[in-house]
CSV table of C-alpha atoms in Angstrom, one decimal:
chain,number,residue,atom,x,y,z
A,1,MET,CA,82.8,128.3,122.3
A,2,ASP,CA,79.7,127.5,120.9
A,3,PHE,CA,78.7,130.1,118.3
A,4,SER,CA,76.0,128.5,116.6
A,5,THR,CA,73.1,129.0,119.0
A,6,PRO,CA,70.1,129.9,116.8
A,7,GLY,CA,67.4,132.8,118.4
A,8,LEU,CA,68.8,136.2,117.4
A,9,VAL,CA,66.5,136.2,113.9
A,10,GLY,CA,63.4,135.4,114.9
A,11,GLY,CA,63.7,137.2,118.7
A,12,VAL,CA,64.3,140.8,117.1
A,13,VAL,CA,61.9,140.6,113.9
A,14,ALA,CA,58.6,142.4,115.9
A,15,THR,CA,61.2,144.7,118.1
A,16,LEU,CA,62.4,145.8,114.1
A,17,LEU,CA,59.5,145.8,112.4
A,18,VAL,CA,57.4,148.0,114.7
A,19,SER,CA,59.7,150.1,115.6
A,20,ALA,CA,60.6,151.2,111.7
A,21,ALA,CA,57.1,151.7,111.4
A,22,VAL,CA,55.0,155.5,111.7
A,23,PRO,CA,51.0,156.2,112.2
A,24,ALA,CA,50.1,155.3,108.2
A,25,ILE,CA,48.2,158.7,108.9
A,26,LEU,CA,51.3,160.7,108.0
A,27,HIS,CA,50.4,159.0,104.2
A,28,THR,CA,48.3,160.8,101.9
A,29,ASP,CA,48.8,157.5,99.2
A,30,PRO,CA,45.6,155.5,100.0
A,31,ARG,CA,47.6,152.3,98.2
A,32,VAL,CA,50.2,153.0,101.2
A,33,GLU,CA,47.5,153.2,103.9
A,34,ILE,CA,46.1,150.2,102.4
A,35,LEU,CA,49.3,148.0,102.3
A,36,LEU,CA,50.0,149.4,106.2
A,37,ASN,CA,46.7,148.3,107.5
A,38,ASP,CA,46.6,144.8,106.2
A,39,ALA,CA,50.1,144.0,107.0
A,40,PRO,CA,51.0,146.5,109.9
A,41,THR,CA,54.5,145.5,110.8
A,42,LEU,CA,56.0,146.6,107.5
A,43,SER,CA,57.9,149.5,107.6
A,44,VAL,CA,56.8,152.7,106.0
A,45,GLU,CA,59.3,152.8,103.5
A,46,VAL,CA,59.2,149.3,102.2
A,47,ALA,CA,55.0,149.8,101.7
A,48,GLN,CA,55.9,153.1,99.6
A,49,HIS,CA,58.1,151.1,97.6
A,50,LEU,CA,55.9,147.6,97.4
A,51,SER,CA,52.2,150.1,96.4
A,52,GLN,CA,54.4,151.3,93.2
A,53,ASP,CA,54.3,149.4,89.9
A,54,ASP,CA,58.0,150.2,89.2
A,55,ASP,CA,59.8,146.9,89.6
A,56,ARG,CA,63.2,148.4,88.7
A,57,SER,CA,62.6,150.7,91.6
A,58,LEU,CA,61.6,148.6,93.9
A,59,GLU,CA,64.8,146.2,93.2
A,60,ALA,CA,66.9,148.6,93.6
A,61,PHE,CA,65.6,149.5,97.4
A,62,PHE,CA,65.7,146.5,97.7
A,63,ARG,CA,69.6,146.2,97.1
A,64,THR,CA,70.0,148.7,99.1
A,65,SER,CA,68.4,146.9,101.8
A,66,GLY,CA,70.3,143.6,101.8
A,67,TYR,CA,69.6,140.2,102.6
A,68,GLN,CA,68.8,140.5,106.5
A,69,LEU,CA,66.1,143.2,106.0
A,70,GLY,CA,64.9,142.0,103.4
A,71,SER,CA,64.3,138.5,104.8
A,72,VAL,CA,62.6,139.8,108.0
A,73,THR,CA,60.3,142.0,105.1
A,74,SER,CA,58.9,139.0,103.3
A,75,GLN,CA,58.4,137.0,106.9
A,76,SER,CA,56.0,140.1,107.6
A,77,LEU,CA,54.0,139.7,104.7
A,78,LEU,CA,53.7,136.2,105.2
A,79,GLU,CA,52.6,136.3,108.4
A,80,SER,CA,50.2,138.8,107.7
A,81,LEU,CA,48.7,137.1,104.5
A,82,SER,CA,48.9,133.8,106.5
A,83,ARG,CA,46.2,135.6,109.1
A,84,SER,CA,44.4,137.5,106.5
A,85,ILE,CA,43.6,133.3,105.5
A,86,VAL,CA,42.9,132.4,109.1
A,87,GLU,CA,41.0,134.8,109.4
A,88,GLY,CA,38.5,134.1,106.3
A,89,ASP,CA,39.5,137.9,105.0
A,90,ARG,CA,39.7,137.0,101.5
A,91,ALA,CA,39.9,140.9,100.3
A,92,ARG,CA,43.1,141.4,102.4
A,93,THR,CA,44.2,138.1,100.9
A,94,LEU,CA,44.1,139.1,97.3
A,95,ARG,CA,45.7,142.6,98.0
A,96,LEU,CA,48.5,141.5,99.5
A,97,ALA,CA,49.1,138.0,97.6
A,98,ARG,CA,50.8,140.5,95.1
A,99,PRO,CA,53.0,142.6,97.1
A,100,THR,CA,54.3,139.5,99.2
A,101,ARG,CA,55.5,137.8,95.4
A,102,ARG,CA,57.1,140.7,94.2
A,103,TRP,CA,59.4,140.6,97.0
A,104,CYS,CA,59.3,136.8,97.8
A,105,ALA,CA,60.4,136.8,93.9
A,106,LEU,CA,63.6,139.8,94.8
A,107,LEU,CA,65.0,137.4,97.8
A,108,ASP,CA,65.3,134.7,95.7
A,109,ARG,CA,66.3,136.4,92.6
A,110,LEU,CA,69.3,138.2,94.6
A,111,HIS,CA,69.9,135.8,97.1
A,112,GLY,CA,69.1,132.6,95.8
A,113,ALA,CA,66.3,132.3,98.6
A,114,ARG,CA,63.5,130.4,97.5
A,115,VAL,CA,61.6,128.8,100.9
A,116,ASP,CA,59.5,132.4,100.7
A,117,SER,CA,58.3,131.9,97.7
A,118,TRP,CA,57.1,128.3,98.1
A,119,THR,CA,55.5,129.2,102.0
A,120,LEU,CA,53.5,131.7,99.7
A,121,ASP,CA,52.8,129.0,97.5
A,122,TYR,CA,52.0,126.3,100.3
A,123,LEU,CA,49.5,129.7,101.6
A,124,LEU,CA,47.5,130.1,99.0
A,125,SER,CA,47.3,126.0,97.8
A,126,HIS,CA,46.4,124.8,100.8
A,127,ASP,CA,42.9,124.5,101.9
A,128,ARG,CA,42.1,127.3,104.7
A,129,ARG,CA,41.4,124.3,107.0
A,130,ASP,CA,45.1,123.3,106.2
A,131,VAL,CA,46.2,127.0,106.8
A,132,ILE,CA,44.2,127.1,110.3
A,133,ALA,CA,46.2,124.0,111.4
A,134,ARG,CA,49.4,125.2,110.5
A,135,ASP,CA,48.9,128.5,112.6
A,136,SER,CA,47.3,126.6,115.7
A,137,LEU,CA,50.5,124.4,115.2
A,138,PHE,CA,52.4,126.7,115.2
A,139,GLN,CA,51.4,128.5,118.1
A,140,ARG,CA,51.3,125.4,120.6
A,141,TRP,CA,55.2,125.7,119.2
A,142,VAL,CA,55.8,129.1,120.4
A,143,LEU,CA,54.8,128.2,123.6
A,144,LEU,CA,56.9,125.1,124.0
A,145,ARG,CA,59.7,126.8,122.5
A,146,ASP,CA,59.6,129.8,125.2
A,147,ASP,CA,58.7,128.0,128.4
A,148,PRO,CA,61.8,127.6,130.8
A,149,ARG,CA,59.5,125.8,133.0
A,150,ASP,CA,59.1,122.6,130.5
A,151,SER,CA,62.2,119.7,131.1
A,152,LEU,CA,64.1,118.9,127.9
A,153,PRO,CA,62.7,116.1,127.3
A,154,SER,CA,59.5,116.9,127.6
A,155,ARG,CA,60.3,119.8,125.1
A,156,VAL,CA,62.2,117.0,123.1
A,157,ALA,CA,58.6,114.9,123.2
A,158,ARG,CA,56.0,117.6,122.5
A,159,THR,CA,58.4,118.8,119.4
A,160,GLU,CA,58.3,115.8,117.9
A,161,GLN,CA,54.6,115.5,118.0
A,162,LEU,CA,54.5,118.4,116.7
A,163,LEU,CA,56.7,117.4,114.2
A,164,ARG,CA,54.7,114.7,113.0
A,165,ALA,CA,51.0,117.0,112.7
A,166,PHE,CA,53.2,119.6,110.8
A,167,ASP,CA,54.3,116.5,108.1
A,168,GLN,CA,51.0,115.8,107.8
A,169,LEU,CA,50.0,118.6,106.6
A,170,ASP,CA,53.0,118.4,104.2
A,171,ASP,CA,54.3,122.1,105.7
A,172,GLU,CA,58.3,121.3,105.4
A,173,ARG,CA,59.2,124.6,106.0
A,174,SER,CA,58.1,124.5,109.5
A,175,VAL,CA,59.8,121.1,109.7
A,176,LEU,CA,63.0,122.8,109.1
A,177,LYS,CA,61.8,125.1,111.6
A,178,LEU,CA,61.5,122.8,114.3
A,179,LEU,CA,64.6,119.9,113.5
A,180,ASP,CA,67.1,123.2,114.3
A,181,PRO,CA,66.3,123.4,117.7
A,182,LEU,CA,65.3,120.1,118.1
A,183,SER,CA,69.0,118.7,117.1
A,184,ARG,CA,70.5,121.0,119.5
A,185,TRP,CA,68.5,119.5,122.1
A,186,GLU,CA,69.6,115.8,121.0
A,187,HIS,CA,73.3,116.8,121.5
A,188,LEU,CA,72.4,118.2,125.0
A,189,LEU,CA,70.8,115.3,126.4
A,190,GLY,CA,74.0,113.2,125.3
A,191,ARG,CA,72.5,111.3,121.9
A,192,SER,CA,74.9,113.0,119.8
A,193,GLU,CA,74.4,110.1,116.8
A,194,LEU,CA,70.5,111.4,116.8
A,195,ALA,CA,71.4,115.0,117.0
A,196,TRP,CA,73.7,114.3,114.0
A,197,GLN,CA,70.7,112.8,112.4
A,198,ARG,CA,68.5,115.3,112.5
A,199,SER,CA,70.7,117.9,111.6
A,200,ARG,CA,71.5,115.9,108.3
A,201,GLU,CA,67.7,115.7,107.9
A,202,GLU,CA,67.7,119.6,108.4
A,203,LEU,CA,70.1,120.1,105.9
A,204,ARG,CA,67.9,118.1,102.9
A,205,LEU,CA,65.4,120.2,103.4
A,206,ALA,CA,67.0,123.4,103.5
A,207,ARG,CA,68.6,122.6,100.1
A,208,LYS,CA,65.5,121.4,98.7
A,209,LEU,CA,63.0,124.0,100.3
A,210,GLY,CA,66.2,126.7,98.8
A,211,ASP,CA,66.3,128.3,103.2
A,212,VAL,CA,69.7,129.4,102.0
A,213,PHE,CA,70.4,130.9,105.5
A,214,MET,CA,69.1,127.2,107.4
A,215,GLU,CA,72.2,125.5,105.1
A,216,ALA,CA,74.5,127.8,106.3
A,217,GLU,CA,73.0,127.6,110.0
A,218,VAL,CA,73.0,123.7,110.1
A,219,LEU,CA,76.6,123.3,108.2
A,220,GLY,CA,78.1,125.6,110.7
A,221,TYR,CA,76.5,123.8,113.7
A,222,MET,CA,77.1,120.7,112.1
A,223,GLY,CA,80.9,121.1,111.9
A,224,TRP,CA,81.2,122.5,115.7
A,225,LEU,CA,79.0,119.1,116.2
A,226,ARG,CA,82.4,117.3,115.0
A,227,ALA,CA,84.7,118.8,116.6
A,228,ASP,CA,87.1,117.4,114.4
A,229,PRO,CA,90.7,119.0,113.6
A,230,ASP,CA,90.0,117.9,109.8
A,231,SER,CA,86.3,117.6,109.3
A,232,THR,CA,84.9,120.7,111.5
A,233,PRO,CA,86.8,123.4,109.1
A,234,VAL,CA,85.4,121.6,105.7
A,235,TYR,CA,81.7,121.5,107.3
A,236,TYR,CA,82.8,125.8,107.9
A,237,GLU,CA,83.9,126.3,104.6
A,238,GLN,CA,80.8,124.6,103.2
A,239,ALA,CA,78.6,127.0,105.5
A,240,MET,CA,80.8,130.1,104.3
A,241,GLU,CA,80.8,129.3,100.7
A,242,VAL,CA,77.0,129.0,101.1
A,243,ALA,CA,76.7,132.3,103.0
A,244,GLN,CA,79.1,134.3,100.2
A,245,ARG,CA,76.9,133.3,97.6
A,246,ALA,CA,73.3,134.0,99.3
A,247,ARG,CA,75.6,137.3,100.6
A,248,ILE,CA,73.7,136.9,104.1
A,249,PRO,CA,76.8,139.3,106.1
A,250,PHE,CA,75.4,137.4,109.5
A,251,GLN,CA,75.8,134.0,108.0
A,252,GLU,CA,79.5,135.4,106.9
A,253,ALA,CA,80.1,136.6,110.4
A,254,ARG,CA,78.7,133.4,112.4
A,255,ILE,CA,80.7,131.2,110.5
A,256,ALA,CA,83.4,133.7,111.0
A,257,HIS,CA,83.3,133.4,114.5
A,258,PHE,CA,83.2,129.4,114.1
A,259,PHE,CA,86.5,129.5,112.5
A,260,MET,CA,87.8,131.9,115.6
A,261,ALA,CA,86.8,129.7,118.1
A,262,HIS,CA,88.5,126.6,115.9
A,263,TYR,CA,92.1,128.2,115.7
A,264,LEU,CA,91.7,129.1,119.3
A,265,GLY,CA,91.0,125.9,120.0
A,266,LEU,CA,94.2,124.7,118.4
A,267,GLY,CA,96.4,127.8,119.9
A,268,ARG,CA,96.8,128.7,116.2
A,269,HIS,CA,96.5,132.5,117.1
A,270,ALA,CA,97.5,134.2,114.8
A,271,MET,CA,94.4,132.3,112.7
A,272,MET,CA,92.4,133.3,115.4
A,273,ALA,CA,92.8,137.3,114.8
A,274,ASP,CA,92.3,136.8,111.2
A,275,TYR,CA,88.8,135.5,111.6
A,276,ARG,CA,88.0,137.3,114.4
A,277,ASN,CA,89.3,140.5,112.7
A,278,LEU,CA,86.8,139.0,109.4
A,279,GLY,CA,83.6,138.2,111.1
A,280,CYS,CA,84.0,142.2,112.8
A,281,GLU,CA,83.6,143.2,109.2
A,282,TYR,CA,81.4,141.0,107.7
A,283,ALA,CA,79.6,141.8,111.0
A,284,LYS,CA,78.8,145.7,109.7
A,285,ASP,CA,76.8,144.9,106.3
A,286,ILE,CA,73.9,143.1,108.1
A,287,GLY,CA,72.6,146.1,108.9
A,288,VAL,CA,70.7,144.9,112.3
A,289,PRO,CA,72.4,146.4,115.7
A,290,VAL,CA,71.1,143.4,117.8
A,291,GLN,CA,72.6,141.6,115.2
A,292,GLU,CA,75.6,143.2,114.4
A,293,LEU,CA,76.3,143.5,118.6
A,294,ARG,CA,76.9,139.9,118.9
A,295,PHE,CA,79.8,139.6,117.1
A,296,VAL,CA,81.4,143.1,118.1
A,297,THR,CA,80.9,141.8,121.5
A,298,GLN,CA,82.4,138.7,121.3
A,299,ALA,CA,85.5,140.9,119.1
A,300,LEU,CA,85.9,143.1,122.0
A,301,GLN,CA,86.2,140.1,124.8
A,302,ASN,CA,88.7,138.5,122.7
A,303,PHE,CA,90.5,141.9,122.4
A,304,THR,CA,90.5,142.2,126.4
A,305,ARG,CA,91.6,138.5,127.4
A,306,TYR,CA,94.7,139.6,124.8
A,307,GLU,CA,95.3,142.8,126.2
A,308,CYS,CA,94.8,144.6,122.6
A,309,TRP,CA,93.9,147.5,123.6
A,310,ASN,CA,94.7,150.2,120.8
A,311,LEU,CA,91.7,147.2,119.5
A,312,VAL,CA,90.0,148.0,122.0
A,313,ASP,CA,90.2,151.6,121.7
A,314,GLN,CA,89.3,151.1,118.0
A,315,GLU,CA,86.5,149.2,118.5
A,316,LEU,CA,84.4,150.0,121.4
A,317,PRO,CA,82.9,153.7,120.3
A,318,TYR,CA,81.2,151.4,117.6
A,319,ALA,CA,79.8,149.0,120.2
A,320,GLN,CA,78.8,151.6,122.3
A,321,LEU,CA,77.0,153.1,118.8
A,322,LEU,CA,75.3,150.3,117.8
A,323,LEU,CA,74.1,149.3,121.9
A,324,ALA,CA,72.5,152.5,121.9
A,325,ASP,CA,70.2,151.6,119.0
A,326,VAL,CA,69.3,148.2,120.3
A,327,PRO,CA,66.3,147.6,123.1
A,328,PRO,CA,67.6,147.5,126.8
A,329,ARG,CA,65.4,144.4,127.8
A,330,TRP,CA,67.0,142.7,125.0
A,331,CYS,CA,70.6,143.8,125.9
A,332,CYS,CA,69.8,142.9,129.6
A,333,SER,CA,69.0,139.8,128.8
A,334,ALA,CA,71.1,138.5,126.4
A,335,ASN,CA,74.4,140.5,128.1
A,336,VAL,CA,75.4,141.9,125.1
A,337,GLY,CA,77.4,145.3,126.4
A,338,PRO,CA,80.5,146.1,126.2
A,339,PRO,CA,83.2,144.2,128.5
A,340,ARG,CA,83.0,145.3,132.0
A,341,SER,CA,86.9,145.0,131.8
A,342,ALA,CA,87.4,146.8,128.6
A,343,CYS,CA,85.5,150.0,129.9
A,344,CYS,CA,87.8,149.9,133.1
A,345,ARG,CA,90.9,149.7,131.6
A,346,ARG,CA,90.1,152.6,128.8
A,347,GLY,CA,87.7,154.8,131.3
A,348,CYS,CA,85.4,154.6,128.6
A,349,SER,CA,86.8,158.0,127.4
A,350,SER,CA,85.9,157.3,123.7
A,351,GLY,CA,81.9,157.5,124.5
A,352,ARG,CA,82.3,161.3,124.7
A,353,ASP,CA,82.5,161.0,120.8
A,354,ALA,CA,79.3,159.0,120.3
A,355,PRO,CA,77.2,161.6,117.8
A,356,PRO,CA,80.2,162.5,115.6
A,357,MET,CA,80.9,158.4,115.6
A,358,ARG,CA,77.6,157.4,115.2
A,359,ARG,CA,78.3,159.6,111.4
A,360,ALA,CA,81.4,158.8,110.7
A,361,LEU,CA,81.1,154.3,111.3
A,362,ARG,CA,77.5,154.5,109.7
A,363,ALA,CA,79.4,156.2,106.5
A,364,ARG,CA,82.3,154.2,106.3
A,365,PRO,CA,82.6,151.6,103.1
A,366,SER,CA,82.3,147.8,103.9
A,367,LYS,CA,85.9,146.5,103.4
A,368,ARG,CA,84.0,142.3,102.2
A,369,PRO,CA,87.4,141.2,102.8
A,370,ALA,CA,88.0,137.9,101.4
A,371,VAL,CA,88.0,134.3,103.4
A,372,PRO,CA,91.5,132.6,103.6
A,373,ALA,CA,92.1,130.0,100.9
A,374,ARG,CA,91.7,126.7,102.7
A,375,PRO,CA,92.7,127.9,106.0
A,376,TRP,CA,93.0,124.3,107.5
A,377,SER,CA,96.0,123.1,104.8
A,378,ILE,CA,97.8,126.5,106.2
């Protein structure tokens, strides 16, 4: 079972931010309207806080947002800043620089994520021609990544060309972004050692740039890639330590599900169940329904496999609430709805309780359970 495939994070950013935004005409504060015009994918609530000079209020708001929404916001600001540089709009660039730096500094201080501050410094310190070249290369990468007609060997060859081009621009952040899918493609082509080398380089860059999300991502993938009863859980434990230190619920849930798959493969069903439950608890702290649903769905499938119908009854209403908050086209493409066998077995009777359940489930406190100590030695 491979729970390591990336793509959920970037794929929901636009939907998440645009759906949270409302027309600027509803706001009388001109600073908010200016920021929303400069960075149109920002949510209004974020723009309101960033438009004020109260750092304590901004930090309090940031802490309630959590890592995932904080990271999404920094990406929105950085993309808007990059676009203003590419378009040669110096006034807009200067207006965006300060709120972007304030937000990225909080992401660094509260989660240890330095990489967005690194990207900001890169954009502001390099010649506009370099930023234009970077933007052009990234557009080519998006087309390459999303083209289903291209063969895998062709994708790998073209990605390697882009890697060299980004390297010439000293853009290590973009190199890191490309190394992640490239290592997986190498593995799919049967070149396991090359995939391992790519992953090691990705890990080195993630640590150098302070990209804690990608550090946890690649450590989990390296454990799966090794597929060894002794070394695999060691990599998973390292990934979990990074995710917990940086307080990234998505990666905490992801690595817990890696452990779940690992112990399922070993036939250790009690440990598998512990990590399945742990992953679900972590997922409830993510704060982004489309990402949270991934883990709740995996747990429901697992409950169904073992005919744990009481647990299906317990978690199915929550999955249905999450499903209501997810764009329909994403659900169809990702096949993330609750397992059909679970719905048929219980008749989906819990769906009638959706409105009051929404309030209750959203309000309940997170348990934040601890990870079992050195689980592979038990």
